[in-house]
mmCIF file of C-alpha atoms in Angstrom:
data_model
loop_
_atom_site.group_PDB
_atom_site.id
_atom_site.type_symbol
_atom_site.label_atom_id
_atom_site.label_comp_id
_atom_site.label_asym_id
_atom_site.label_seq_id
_atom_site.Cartn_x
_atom_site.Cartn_y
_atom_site.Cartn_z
ATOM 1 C CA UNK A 15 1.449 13.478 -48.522
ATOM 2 C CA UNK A 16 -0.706 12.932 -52.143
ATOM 3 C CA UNK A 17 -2.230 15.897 -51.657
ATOM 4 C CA UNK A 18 0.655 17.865 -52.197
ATOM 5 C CA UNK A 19 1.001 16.380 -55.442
ATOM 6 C CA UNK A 20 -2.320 15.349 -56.811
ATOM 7 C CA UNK A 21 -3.971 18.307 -58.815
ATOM 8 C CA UNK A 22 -7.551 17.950 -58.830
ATOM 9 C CA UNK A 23 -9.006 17.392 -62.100
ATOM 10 C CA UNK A 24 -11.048 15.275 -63.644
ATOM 11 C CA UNK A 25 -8.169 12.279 -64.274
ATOM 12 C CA UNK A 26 -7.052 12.654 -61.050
ATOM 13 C CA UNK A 27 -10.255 12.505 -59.819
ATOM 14 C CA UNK A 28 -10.898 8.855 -61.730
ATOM 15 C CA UNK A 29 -7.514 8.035 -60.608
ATOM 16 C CA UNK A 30 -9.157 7.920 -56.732
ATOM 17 C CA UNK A 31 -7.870 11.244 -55.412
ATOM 18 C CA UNK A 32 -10.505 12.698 -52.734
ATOM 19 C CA UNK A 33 -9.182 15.358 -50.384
ATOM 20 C CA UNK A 34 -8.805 14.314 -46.922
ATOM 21 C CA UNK A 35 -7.291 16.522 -43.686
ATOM 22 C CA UNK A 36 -5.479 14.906 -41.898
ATOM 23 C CA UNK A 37 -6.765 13.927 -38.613
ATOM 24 C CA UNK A 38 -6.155 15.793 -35.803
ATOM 25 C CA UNK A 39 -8.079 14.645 -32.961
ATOM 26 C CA UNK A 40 -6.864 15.243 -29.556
ATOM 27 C CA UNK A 41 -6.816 12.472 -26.904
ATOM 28 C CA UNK A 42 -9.680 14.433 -24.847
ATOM 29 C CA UNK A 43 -11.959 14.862 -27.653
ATOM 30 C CA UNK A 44 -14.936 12.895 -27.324
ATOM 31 C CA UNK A 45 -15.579 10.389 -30.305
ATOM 32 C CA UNK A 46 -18.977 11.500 -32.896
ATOM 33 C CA UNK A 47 -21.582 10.639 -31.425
ATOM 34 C CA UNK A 48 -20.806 11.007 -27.660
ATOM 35 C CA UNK A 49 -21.647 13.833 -25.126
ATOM 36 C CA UNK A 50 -18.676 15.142 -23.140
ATOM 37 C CA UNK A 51 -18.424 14.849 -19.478
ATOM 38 C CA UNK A 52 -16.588 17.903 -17.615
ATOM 39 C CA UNK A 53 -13.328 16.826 -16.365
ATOM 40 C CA UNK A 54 -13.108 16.099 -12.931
ATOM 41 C CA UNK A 55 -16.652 16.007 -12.207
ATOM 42 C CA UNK A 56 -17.521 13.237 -9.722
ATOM 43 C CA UNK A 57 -19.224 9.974 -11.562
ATOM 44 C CA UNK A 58 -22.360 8.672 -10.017
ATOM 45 C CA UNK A 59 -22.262 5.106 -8.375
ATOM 46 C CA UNK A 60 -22.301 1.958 -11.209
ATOM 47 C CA UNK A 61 -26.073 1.618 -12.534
ATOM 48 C CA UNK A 62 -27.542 5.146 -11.264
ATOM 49 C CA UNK A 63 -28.139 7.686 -13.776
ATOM 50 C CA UNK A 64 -27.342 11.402 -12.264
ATOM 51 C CA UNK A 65 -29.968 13.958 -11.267
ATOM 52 C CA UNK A 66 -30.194 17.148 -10.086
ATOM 53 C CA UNK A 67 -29.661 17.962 -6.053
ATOM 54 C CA UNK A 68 -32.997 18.610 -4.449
ATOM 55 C CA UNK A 69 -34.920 17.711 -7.728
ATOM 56 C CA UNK A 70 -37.750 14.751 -6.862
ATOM 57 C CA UNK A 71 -37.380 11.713 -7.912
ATOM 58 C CA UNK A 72 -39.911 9.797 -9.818
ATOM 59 C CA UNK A 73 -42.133 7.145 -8.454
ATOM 60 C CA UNK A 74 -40.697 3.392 -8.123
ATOM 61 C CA UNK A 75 -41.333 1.748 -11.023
ATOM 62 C CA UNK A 76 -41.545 4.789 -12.916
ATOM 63 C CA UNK A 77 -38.980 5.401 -15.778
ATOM 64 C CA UNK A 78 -38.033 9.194 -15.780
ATOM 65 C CA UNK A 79 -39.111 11.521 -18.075
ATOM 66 C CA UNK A 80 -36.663 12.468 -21.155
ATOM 67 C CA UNK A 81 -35.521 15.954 -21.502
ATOM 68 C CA UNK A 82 -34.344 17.832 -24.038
ATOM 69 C CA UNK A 83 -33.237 15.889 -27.448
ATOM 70 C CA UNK A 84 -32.928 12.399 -27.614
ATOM 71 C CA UNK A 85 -29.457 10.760 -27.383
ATOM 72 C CA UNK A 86 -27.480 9.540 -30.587
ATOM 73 C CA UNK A 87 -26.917 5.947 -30.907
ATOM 74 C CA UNK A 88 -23.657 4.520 -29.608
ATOM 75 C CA UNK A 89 -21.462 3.314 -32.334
ATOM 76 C CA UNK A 90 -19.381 0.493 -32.218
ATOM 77 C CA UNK A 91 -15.471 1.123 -32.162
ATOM 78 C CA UNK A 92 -12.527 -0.541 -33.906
ATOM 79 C CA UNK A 93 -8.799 0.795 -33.947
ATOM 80 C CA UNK A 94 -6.479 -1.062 -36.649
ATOM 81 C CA UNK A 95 -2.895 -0.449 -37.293
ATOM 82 C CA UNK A 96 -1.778 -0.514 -40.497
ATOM 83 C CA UNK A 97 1.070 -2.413 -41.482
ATOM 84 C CA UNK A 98 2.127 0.421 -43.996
ATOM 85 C CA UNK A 99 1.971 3.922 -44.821
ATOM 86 C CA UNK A 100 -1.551 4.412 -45.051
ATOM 87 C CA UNK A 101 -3.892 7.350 -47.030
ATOM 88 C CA UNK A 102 -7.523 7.084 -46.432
ATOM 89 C CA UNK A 103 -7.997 9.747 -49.437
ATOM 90 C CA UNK A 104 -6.231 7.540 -52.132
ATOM 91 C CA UNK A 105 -7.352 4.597 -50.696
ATOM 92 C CA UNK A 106 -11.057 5.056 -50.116
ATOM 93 C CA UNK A 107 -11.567 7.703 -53.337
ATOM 94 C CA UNK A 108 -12.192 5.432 -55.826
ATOM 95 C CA UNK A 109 -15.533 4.414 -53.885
ATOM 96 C CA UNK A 110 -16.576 8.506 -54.160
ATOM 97 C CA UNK A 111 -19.033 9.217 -57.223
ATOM 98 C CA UNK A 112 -18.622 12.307 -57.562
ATOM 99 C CA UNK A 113 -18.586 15.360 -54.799
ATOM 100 C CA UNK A 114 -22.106 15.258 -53.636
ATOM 101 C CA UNK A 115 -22.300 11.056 -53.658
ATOM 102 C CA UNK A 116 -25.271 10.827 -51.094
ATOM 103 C CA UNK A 117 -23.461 7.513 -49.746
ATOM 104 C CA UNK A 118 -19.678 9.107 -48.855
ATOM 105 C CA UNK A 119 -18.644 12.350 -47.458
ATOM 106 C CA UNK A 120 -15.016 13.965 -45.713
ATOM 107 C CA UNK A 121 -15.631 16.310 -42.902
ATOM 108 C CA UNK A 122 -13.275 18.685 -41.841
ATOM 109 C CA UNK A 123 -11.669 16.575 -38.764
ATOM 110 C CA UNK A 124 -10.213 14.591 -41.646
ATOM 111 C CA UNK A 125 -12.933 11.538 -41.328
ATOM 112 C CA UNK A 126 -14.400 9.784 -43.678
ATOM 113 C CA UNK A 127 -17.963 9.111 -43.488
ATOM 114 C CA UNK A 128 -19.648 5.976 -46.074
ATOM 115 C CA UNK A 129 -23.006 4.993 -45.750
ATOM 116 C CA UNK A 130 -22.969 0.986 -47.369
ATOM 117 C CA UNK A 131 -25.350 -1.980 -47.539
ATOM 118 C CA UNK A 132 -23.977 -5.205 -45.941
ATOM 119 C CA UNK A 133 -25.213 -8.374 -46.095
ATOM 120 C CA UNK A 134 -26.370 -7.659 -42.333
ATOM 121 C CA UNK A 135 -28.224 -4.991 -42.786
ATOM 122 C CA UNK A 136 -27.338 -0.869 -43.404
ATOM 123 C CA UNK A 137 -24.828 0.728 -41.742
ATOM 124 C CA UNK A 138 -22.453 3.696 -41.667
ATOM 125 C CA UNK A 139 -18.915 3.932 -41.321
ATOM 126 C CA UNK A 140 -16.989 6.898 -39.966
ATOM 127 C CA UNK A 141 -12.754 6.058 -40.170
ATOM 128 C CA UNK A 142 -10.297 8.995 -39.465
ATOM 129 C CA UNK A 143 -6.668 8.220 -39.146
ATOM 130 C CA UNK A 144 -5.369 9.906 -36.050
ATOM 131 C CA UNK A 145 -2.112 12.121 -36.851
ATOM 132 C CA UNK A 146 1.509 11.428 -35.351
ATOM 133 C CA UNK A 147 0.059 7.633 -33.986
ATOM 134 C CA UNK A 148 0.127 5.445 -36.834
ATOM 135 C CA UNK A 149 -3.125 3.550 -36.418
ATOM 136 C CA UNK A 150 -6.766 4.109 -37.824
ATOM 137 C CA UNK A 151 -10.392 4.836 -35.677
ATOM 138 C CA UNK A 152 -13.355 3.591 -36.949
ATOM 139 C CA UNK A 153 -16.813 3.841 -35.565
ATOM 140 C CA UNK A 154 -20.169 2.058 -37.036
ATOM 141 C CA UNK A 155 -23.687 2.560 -36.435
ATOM 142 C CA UNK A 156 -26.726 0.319 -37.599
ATOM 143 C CA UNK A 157 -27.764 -3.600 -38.247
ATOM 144 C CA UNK A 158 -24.309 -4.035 -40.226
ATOM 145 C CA UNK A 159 -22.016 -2.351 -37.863
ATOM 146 C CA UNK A 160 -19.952 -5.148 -36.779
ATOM 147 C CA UNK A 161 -19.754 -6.454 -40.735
ATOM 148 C CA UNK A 162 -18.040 -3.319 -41.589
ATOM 149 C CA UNK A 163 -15.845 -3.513 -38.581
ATOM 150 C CA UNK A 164 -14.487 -6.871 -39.390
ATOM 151 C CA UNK A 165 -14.264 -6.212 -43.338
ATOM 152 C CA UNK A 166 -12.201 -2.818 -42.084
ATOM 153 C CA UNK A 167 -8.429 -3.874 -42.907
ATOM 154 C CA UNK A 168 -9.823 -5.004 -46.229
ATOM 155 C CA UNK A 169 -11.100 -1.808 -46.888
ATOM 156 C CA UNK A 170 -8.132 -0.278 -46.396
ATOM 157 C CA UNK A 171 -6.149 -2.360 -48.148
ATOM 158 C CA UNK A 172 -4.916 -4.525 -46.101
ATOM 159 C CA UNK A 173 -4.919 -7.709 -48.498
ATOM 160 C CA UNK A 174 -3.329 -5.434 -51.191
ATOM 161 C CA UNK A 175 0.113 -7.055 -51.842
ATOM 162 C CA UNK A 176 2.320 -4.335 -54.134
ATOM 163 C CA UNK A 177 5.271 -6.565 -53.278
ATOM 164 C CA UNK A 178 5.954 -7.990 -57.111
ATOM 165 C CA UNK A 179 5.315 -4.364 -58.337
ATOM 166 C CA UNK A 180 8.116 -2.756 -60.219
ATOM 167 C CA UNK A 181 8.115 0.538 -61.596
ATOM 168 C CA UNK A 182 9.179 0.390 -65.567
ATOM 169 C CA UNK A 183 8.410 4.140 -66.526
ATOM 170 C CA UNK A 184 9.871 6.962 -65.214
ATOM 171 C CA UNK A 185 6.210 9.043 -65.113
ATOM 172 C CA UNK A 186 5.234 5.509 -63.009
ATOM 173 C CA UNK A 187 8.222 5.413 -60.890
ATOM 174 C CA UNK A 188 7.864 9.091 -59.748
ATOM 175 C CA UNK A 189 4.100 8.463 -59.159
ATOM 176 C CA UNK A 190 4.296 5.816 -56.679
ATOM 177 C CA UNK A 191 7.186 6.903 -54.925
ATOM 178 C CA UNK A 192 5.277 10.472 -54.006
ATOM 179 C CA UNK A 193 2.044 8.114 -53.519
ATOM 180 C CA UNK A 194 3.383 5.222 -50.420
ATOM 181 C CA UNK A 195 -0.134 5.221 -49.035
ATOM 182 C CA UNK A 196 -1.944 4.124 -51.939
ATOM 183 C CA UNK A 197 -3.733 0.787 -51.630
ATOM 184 C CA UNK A 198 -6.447 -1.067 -53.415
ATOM 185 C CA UNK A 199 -9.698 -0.938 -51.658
ATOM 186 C CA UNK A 200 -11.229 -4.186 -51.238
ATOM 187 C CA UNK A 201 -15.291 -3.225 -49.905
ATOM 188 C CA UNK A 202 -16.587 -7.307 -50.448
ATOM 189 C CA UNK A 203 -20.025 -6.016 -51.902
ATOM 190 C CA UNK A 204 -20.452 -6.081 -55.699
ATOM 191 C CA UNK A 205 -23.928 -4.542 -56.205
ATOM 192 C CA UNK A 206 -23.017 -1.035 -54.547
ATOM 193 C CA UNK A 207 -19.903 -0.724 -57.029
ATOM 194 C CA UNK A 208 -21.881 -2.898 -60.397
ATOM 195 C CA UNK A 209 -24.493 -0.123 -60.112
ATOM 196 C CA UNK A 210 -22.885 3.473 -60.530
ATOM 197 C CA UNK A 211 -20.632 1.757 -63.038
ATOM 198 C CA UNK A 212 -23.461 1.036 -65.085
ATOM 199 C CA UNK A 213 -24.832 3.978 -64.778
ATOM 200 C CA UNK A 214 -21.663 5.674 -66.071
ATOM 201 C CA UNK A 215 -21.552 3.202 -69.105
ATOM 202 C CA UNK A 216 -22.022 5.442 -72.849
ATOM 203 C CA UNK A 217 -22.510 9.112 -70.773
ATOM 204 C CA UNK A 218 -20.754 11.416 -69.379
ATOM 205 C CA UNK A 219 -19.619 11.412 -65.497
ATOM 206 C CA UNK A 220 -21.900 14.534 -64.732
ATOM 207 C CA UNK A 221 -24.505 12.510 -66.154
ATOM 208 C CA UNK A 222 -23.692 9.515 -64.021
ATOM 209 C CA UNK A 223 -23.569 11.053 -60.804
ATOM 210 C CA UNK A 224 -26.600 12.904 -61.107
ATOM 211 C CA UNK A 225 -28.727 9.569 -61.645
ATOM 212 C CA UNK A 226 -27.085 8.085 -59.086
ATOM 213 C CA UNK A 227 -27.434 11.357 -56.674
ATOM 214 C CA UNK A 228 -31.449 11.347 -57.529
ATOM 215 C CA UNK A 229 -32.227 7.508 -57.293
ATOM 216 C CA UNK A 230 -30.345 7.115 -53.802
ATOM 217 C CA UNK A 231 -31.808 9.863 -52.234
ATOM 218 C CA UNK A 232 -35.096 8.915 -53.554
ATOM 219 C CA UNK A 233 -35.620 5.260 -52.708
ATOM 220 C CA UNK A 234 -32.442 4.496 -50.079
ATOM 221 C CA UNK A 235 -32.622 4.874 -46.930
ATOM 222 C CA UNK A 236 -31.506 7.667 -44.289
ATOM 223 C CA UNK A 237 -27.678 6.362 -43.066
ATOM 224 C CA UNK A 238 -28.097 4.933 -39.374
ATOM 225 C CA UNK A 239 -26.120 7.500 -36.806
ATOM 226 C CA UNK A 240 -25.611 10.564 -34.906
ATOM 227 C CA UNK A 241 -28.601 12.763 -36.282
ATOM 228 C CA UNK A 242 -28.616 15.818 -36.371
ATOM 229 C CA UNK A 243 -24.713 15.196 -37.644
ATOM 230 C CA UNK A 244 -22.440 14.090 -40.554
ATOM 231 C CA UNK A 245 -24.762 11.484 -41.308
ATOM 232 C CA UNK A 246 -27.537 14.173 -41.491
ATOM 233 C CA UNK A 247 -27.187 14.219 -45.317
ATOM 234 C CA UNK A 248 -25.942 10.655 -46.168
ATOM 235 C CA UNK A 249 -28.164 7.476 -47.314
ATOM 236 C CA UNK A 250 -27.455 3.998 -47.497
ATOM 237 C CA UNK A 251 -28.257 3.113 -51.145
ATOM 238 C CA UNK A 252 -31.619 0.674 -52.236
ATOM 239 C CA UNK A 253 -31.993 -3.221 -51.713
ATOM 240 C CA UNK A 254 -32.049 -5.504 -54.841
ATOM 241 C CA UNK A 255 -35.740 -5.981 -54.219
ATOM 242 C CA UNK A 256 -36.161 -2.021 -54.079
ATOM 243 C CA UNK A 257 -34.088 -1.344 -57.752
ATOM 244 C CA UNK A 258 -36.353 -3.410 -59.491
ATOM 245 C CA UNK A 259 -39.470 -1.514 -57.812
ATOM 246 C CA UNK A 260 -38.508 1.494 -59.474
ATOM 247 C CA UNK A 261 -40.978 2.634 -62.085
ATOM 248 C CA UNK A 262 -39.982 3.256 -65.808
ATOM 249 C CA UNK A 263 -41.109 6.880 -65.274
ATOM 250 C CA UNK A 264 -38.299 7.486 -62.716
ATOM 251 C CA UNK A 265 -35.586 5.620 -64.138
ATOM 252 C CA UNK A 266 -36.391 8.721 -67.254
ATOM 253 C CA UNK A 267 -36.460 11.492 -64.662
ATOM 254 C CA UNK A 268 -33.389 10.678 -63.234
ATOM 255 C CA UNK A 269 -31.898 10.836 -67.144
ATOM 256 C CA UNK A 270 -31.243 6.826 -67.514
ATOM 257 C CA UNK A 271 -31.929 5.141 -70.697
ATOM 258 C CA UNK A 272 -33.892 2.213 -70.818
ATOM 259 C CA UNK A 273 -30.487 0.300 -71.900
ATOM 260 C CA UNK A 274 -28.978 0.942 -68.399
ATOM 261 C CA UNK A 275 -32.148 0.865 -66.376
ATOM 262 C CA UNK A 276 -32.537 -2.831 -68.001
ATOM 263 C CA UNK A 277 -28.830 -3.747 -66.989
ATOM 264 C CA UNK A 278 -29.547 -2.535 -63.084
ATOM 265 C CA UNK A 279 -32.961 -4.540 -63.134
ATOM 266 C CA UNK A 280 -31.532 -7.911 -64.890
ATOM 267 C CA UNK A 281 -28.098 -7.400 -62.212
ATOM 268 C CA UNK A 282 -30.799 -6.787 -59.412
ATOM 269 C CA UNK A 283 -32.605 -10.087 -60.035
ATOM 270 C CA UNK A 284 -29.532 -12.035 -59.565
ATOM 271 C CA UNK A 285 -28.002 -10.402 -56.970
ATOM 272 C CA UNK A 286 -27.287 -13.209 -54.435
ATOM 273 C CA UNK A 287 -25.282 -14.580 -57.157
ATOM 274 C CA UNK A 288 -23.309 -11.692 -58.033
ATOM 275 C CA UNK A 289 -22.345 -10.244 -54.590
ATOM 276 C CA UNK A 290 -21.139 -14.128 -54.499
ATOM 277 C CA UNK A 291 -18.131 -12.852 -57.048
ATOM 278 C CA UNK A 292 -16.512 -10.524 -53.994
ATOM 279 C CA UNK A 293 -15.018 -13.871 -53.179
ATOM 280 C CA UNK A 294 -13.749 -15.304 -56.757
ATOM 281 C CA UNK A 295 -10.635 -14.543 -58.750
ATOM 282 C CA UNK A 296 -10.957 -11.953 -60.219
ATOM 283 C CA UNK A 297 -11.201 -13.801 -63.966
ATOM 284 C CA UNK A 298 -13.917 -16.335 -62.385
ATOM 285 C CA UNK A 299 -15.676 -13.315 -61.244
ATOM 286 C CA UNK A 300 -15.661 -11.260 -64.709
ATOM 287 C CA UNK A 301 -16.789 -14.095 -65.944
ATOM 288 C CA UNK A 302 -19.797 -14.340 -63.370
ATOM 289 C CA UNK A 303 -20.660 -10.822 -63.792
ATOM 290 C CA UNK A 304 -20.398 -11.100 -67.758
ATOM 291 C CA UNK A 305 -23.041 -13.299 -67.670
ATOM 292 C CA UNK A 306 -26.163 -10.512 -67.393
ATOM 293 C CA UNK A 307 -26.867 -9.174 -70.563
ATOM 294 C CA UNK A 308 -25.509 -5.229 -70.656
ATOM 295 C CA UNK A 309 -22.344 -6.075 -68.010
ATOM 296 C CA UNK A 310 -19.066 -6.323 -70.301
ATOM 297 C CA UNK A 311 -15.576 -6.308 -69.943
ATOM 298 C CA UNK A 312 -15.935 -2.457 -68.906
ATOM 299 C CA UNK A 313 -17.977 -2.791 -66.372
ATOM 300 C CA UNK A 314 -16.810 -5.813 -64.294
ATOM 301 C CA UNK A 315 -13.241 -4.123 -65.016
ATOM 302 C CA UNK A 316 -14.637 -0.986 -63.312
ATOM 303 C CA UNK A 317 -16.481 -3.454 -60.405
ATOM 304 C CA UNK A 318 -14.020 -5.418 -59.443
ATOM 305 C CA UNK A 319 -11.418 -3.166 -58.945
ATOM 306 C CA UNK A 320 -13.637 -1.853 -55.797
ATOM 307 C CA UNK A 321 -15.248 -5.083 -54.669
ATOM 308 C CA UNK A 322 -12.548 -7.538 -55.361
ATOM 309 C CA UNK A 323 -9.223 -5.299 -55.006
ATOM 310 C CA UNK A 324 -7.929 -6.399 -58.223
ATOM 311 C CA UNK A 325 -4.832 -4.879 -59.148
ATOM 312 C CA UNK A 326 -4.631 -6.567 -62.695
ATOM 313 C CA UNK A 327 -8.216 -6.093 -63.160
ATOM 314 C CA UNK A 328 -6.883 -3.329 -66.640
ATOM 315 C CA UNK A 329 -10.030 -1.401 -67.924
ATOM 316 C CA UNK A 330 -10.664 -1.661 -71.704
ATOM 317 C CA UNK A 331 -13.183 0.014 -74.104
ATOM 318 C CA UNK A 332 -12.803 2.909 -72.410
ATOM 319 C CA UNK A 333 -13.299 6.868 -74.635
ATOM 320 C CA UNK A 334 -10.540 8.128 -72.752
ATOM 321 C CA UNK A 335 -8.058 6.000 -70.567
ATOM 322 C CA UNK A 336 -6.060 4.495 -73.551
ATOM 323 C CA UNK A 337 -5.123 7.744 -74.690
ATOM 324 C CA UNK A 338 -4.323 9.166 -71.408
ATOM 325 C CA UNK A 339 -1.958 5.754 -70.999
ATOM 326 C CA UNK A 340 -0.543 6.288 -74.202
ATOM 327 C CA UNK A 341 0.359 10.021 -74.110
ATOM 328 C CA UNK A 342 1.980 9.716 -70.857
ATOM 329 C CA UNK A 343 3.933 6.115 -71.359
ATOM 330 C CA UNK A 344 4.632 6.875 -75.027
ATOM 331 C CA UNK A 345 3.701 10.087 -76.486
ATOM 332 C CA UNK A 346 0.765 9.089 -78.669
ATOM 333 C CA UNK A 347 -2.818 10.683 -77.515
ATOM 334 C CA UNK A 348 -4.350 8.062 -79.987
ATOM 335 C CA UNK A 349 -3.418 4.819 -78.836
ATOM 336 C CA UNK A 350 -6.597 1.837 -78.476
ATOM 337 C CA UNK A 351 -6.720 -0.878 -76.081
ATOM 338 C CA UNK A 352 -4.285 -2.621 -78.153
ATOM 339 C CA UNK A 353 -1.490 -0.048 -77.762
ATOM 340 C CA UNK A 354 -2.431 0.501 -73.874
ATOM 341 C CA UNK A 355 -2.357 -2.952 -73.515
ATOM 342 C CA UNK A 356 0.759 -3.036 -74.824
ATOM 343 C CA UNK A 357 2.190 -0.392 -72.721
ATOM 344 C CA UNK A 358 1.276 -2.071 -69.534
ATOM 345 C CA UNK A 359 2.076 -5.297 -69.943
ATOM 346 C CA UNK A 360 5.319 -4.814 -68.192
ATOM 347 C CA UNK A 361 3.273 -4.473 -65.138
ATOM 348 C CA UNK A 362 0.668 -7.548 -65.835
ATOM 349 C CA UNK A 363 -0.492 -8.623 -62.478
ATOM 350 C CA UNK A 364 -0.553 -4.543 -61.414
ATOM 351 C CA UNK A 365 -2.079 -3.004 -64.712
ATOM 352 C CA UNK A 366 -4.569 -1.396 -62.498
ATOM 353 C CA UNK A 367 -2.740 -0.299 -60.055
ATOM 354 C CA UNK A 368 -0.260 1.100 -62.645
ATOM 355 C CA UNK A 369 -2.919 2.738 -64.563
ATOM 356 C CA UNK A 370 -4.300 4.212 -61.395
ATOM 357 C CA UNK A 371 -0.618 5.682 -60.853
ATOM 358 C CA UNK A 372 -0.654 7.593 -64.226
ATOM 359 C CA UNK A 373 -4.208 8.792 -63.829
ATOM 360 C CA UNK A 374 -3.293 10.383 -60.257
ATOM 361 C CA UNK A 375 -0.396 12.806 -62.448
ATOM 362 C CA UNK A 376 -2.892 14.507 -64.035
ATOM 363 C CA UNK A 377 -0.728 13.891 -67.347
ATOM 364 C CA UNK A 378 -3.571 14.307 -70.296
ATOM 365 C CA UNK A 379 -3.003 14.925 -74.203
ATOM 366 C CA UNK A 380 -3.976 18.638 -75.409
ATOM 367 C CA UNK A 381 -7.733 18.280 -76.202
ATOM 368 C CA UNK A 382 -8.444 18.417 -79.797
ATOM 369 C CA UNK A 383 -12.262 18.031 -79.626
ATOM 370 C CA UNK A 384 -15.409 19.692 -77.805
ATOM 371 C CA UNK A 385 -15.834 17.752 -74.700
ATOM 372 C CA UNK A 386 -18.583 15.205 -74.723
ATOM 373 C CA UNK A 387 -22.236 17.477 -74.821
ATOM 374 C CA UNK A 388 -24.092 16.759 -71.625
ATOM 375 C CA UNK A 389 -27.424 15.588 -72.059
ATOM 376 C CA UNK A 390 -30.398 14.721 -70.163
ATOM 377 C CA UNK A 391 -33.034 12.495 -70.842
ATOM 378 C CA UNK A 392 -35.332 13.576 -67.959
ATOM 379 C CA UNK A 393 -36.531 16.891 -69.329
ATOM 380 C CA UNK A 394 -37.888 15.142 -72.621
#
């Protein structure tokens, strides 16, 4: 239903707004992943794999040979109902950087495919929610598979609670009645959201995602799953240890400054500590993250509302947000954090949430100024 209202620009795009079809799977479609059997056809016996008639058979004690390509792995299955109207596009689009993130992709069927670190290991995550049944099918492959099972209803927003919400705008109010699946994402792992974020911190978003396009491609890892596939292209992104083994040389080719580069190294160092914050409140866990030299109020703003689900978790010092907030609450393209502050703090406890509202309009003051020149370190 967003998509019928969501323009896609560049604020609606920070709001969290990602395309997604909707699903449309029949019941005899196989899941990814799994070969089709023709209907009908008899089944072997329990524990005998079918051959051909009249073909030999190999010797006891012999394991046949393999033709043909090898078989994908299976995944591991989940289904979960959600108690609420439910939009994997608003939901899960905030974890997106940019169209060609290496570690997230939408196919056509109207899945969505995310490649993540867990504390058990890599894995990949396909979820599609099937159309007309009211319920979500998610499949994982690799080491971490059953963590990102279990963590599922949190990722889709299961322990967002909206209930003390209240509308006080009329922009707001139309907003989140066209949006009823929005929820906060809650994904549990800080490191995978601290590090774009810092990597977006003083540059533009083009800028952003191409360092964080180049780096995971270059020292992550190939996304366990159905290969050749959807996860053909996709790449679970480095371990702490493998961020700080990243030479100077391609930190500048991938256009990061030695200011942000330092911030990624000093976060990688303490990781344990850090991913420890996914289970703080959200002030305890600023606080946490605040404590590494280059993370500010910015950045664990930006973190936390991914790893933690805050809704209050309000992001200041931003270029643009406060006068996107202020145009559209009050008519003034210049407000500062004061003034945006201001203008939410009828909804304190849900400032992100209604920020994230305002940005999904599209509702932007006239620009006045050349945008933002893109550079790029790497070719100096």
């Amino acid at each position: 239903m967003a998509g019928r209202f969501d323009p896609l620009t560049r604020t609606t795009s920070r709001g969290g707004h990602v395309a997604v079809p909707a699903g449309r799977r029949s019941p005899t479609q196989p899941p990814a992943g799994h070969s089709p059997t023709q209907a009908g056809a008899p089944q072997p016996p329990a524990g005998h794999s079918p051959t051909q008639a009249g073909a030999p058979q190999p010797p006891a004690g012999h394991a046949p040979t393999q033709v043909g390509p090898p078989q994908p792995p299976a995944p591991k299955r989940r289904e979960w109902t959600p108690p609420a109207p439910l939009d994997l596009g608003l939901t899960l689009g905030p974890l997106r950087r940019g169209p060609s993130d290496p570690t997230f992709k939408v196919t056509p069927d109207g899945s969505v495919w995310r490649a993540t670190l867990t504390p058990a290991g890599p894995a990949t995550l396909r979820v599609v929610a099937v159309s007309g049944a009211g319920r979500v099918e998610a499949e994982a492959w690799g080491p971490g598979a059953d963590w990102v099972l279990d963590s599922l209803p949190a990722l889709l927003g299961a322990e967002d609670d909206a209930a003390g919400f209240t509308p006080r705008h009329r922009l707001v109010h139309a907003s989140h009645r066209r949006r009823p699946g929005l929820r906060l994402t809650r994904t549990g792992l800080v490191l995978e959201s601290l590090i774009p974020v810092i990597l977006e911190q003083k540059v533009t978003v083009e800028e952003a995602y191409r360092a964080w396009r180049r780096l995971v491609r270059q020292y992550g890892e190939p996304a366990p799953g159905p290969a050749p596939g959807p996860t053909a292209d996709l790449y679970v992104m480095p371990a702490p240890a493998t961020w700080r083994r990243i030479p100077s040389w391609d930190w500048h080719a991938a256009g990061v400054d030695a200011k942000r580069s330092g911030t990624i190294l000093r976060a990688a160092r303490v990781a344990p500590r850090l991913e420890e914050a996914a289970a703080m409140a959200p002030a305890d866990a600023a606080r946490r993250l605040e404590l590494v030299p280059g993370i500010g109020p910015w950045t664990s703003a930006e973190t936390l509302q991914r790893s933690n689900g805050a809704p209050d978790a309000v992001t200041t010092g931003d270029l643009h947000l406060p006068g996107i907030i202020g145009f559209a609450l009050a008519g003034n393209p210049d407000a500062d954090d004061a003034e945006m502050l201001e203008l939410l703090a009828p909804y304190a406890g849900h400032r992100h949430r209604a920020a994230r509202l305002i940005l999904l309009t599209g509702r932007t003051p006239p620009r006045r100024t050349p945008r933002m020149p893109r550079g790029d370190i790497g070719r100096l």
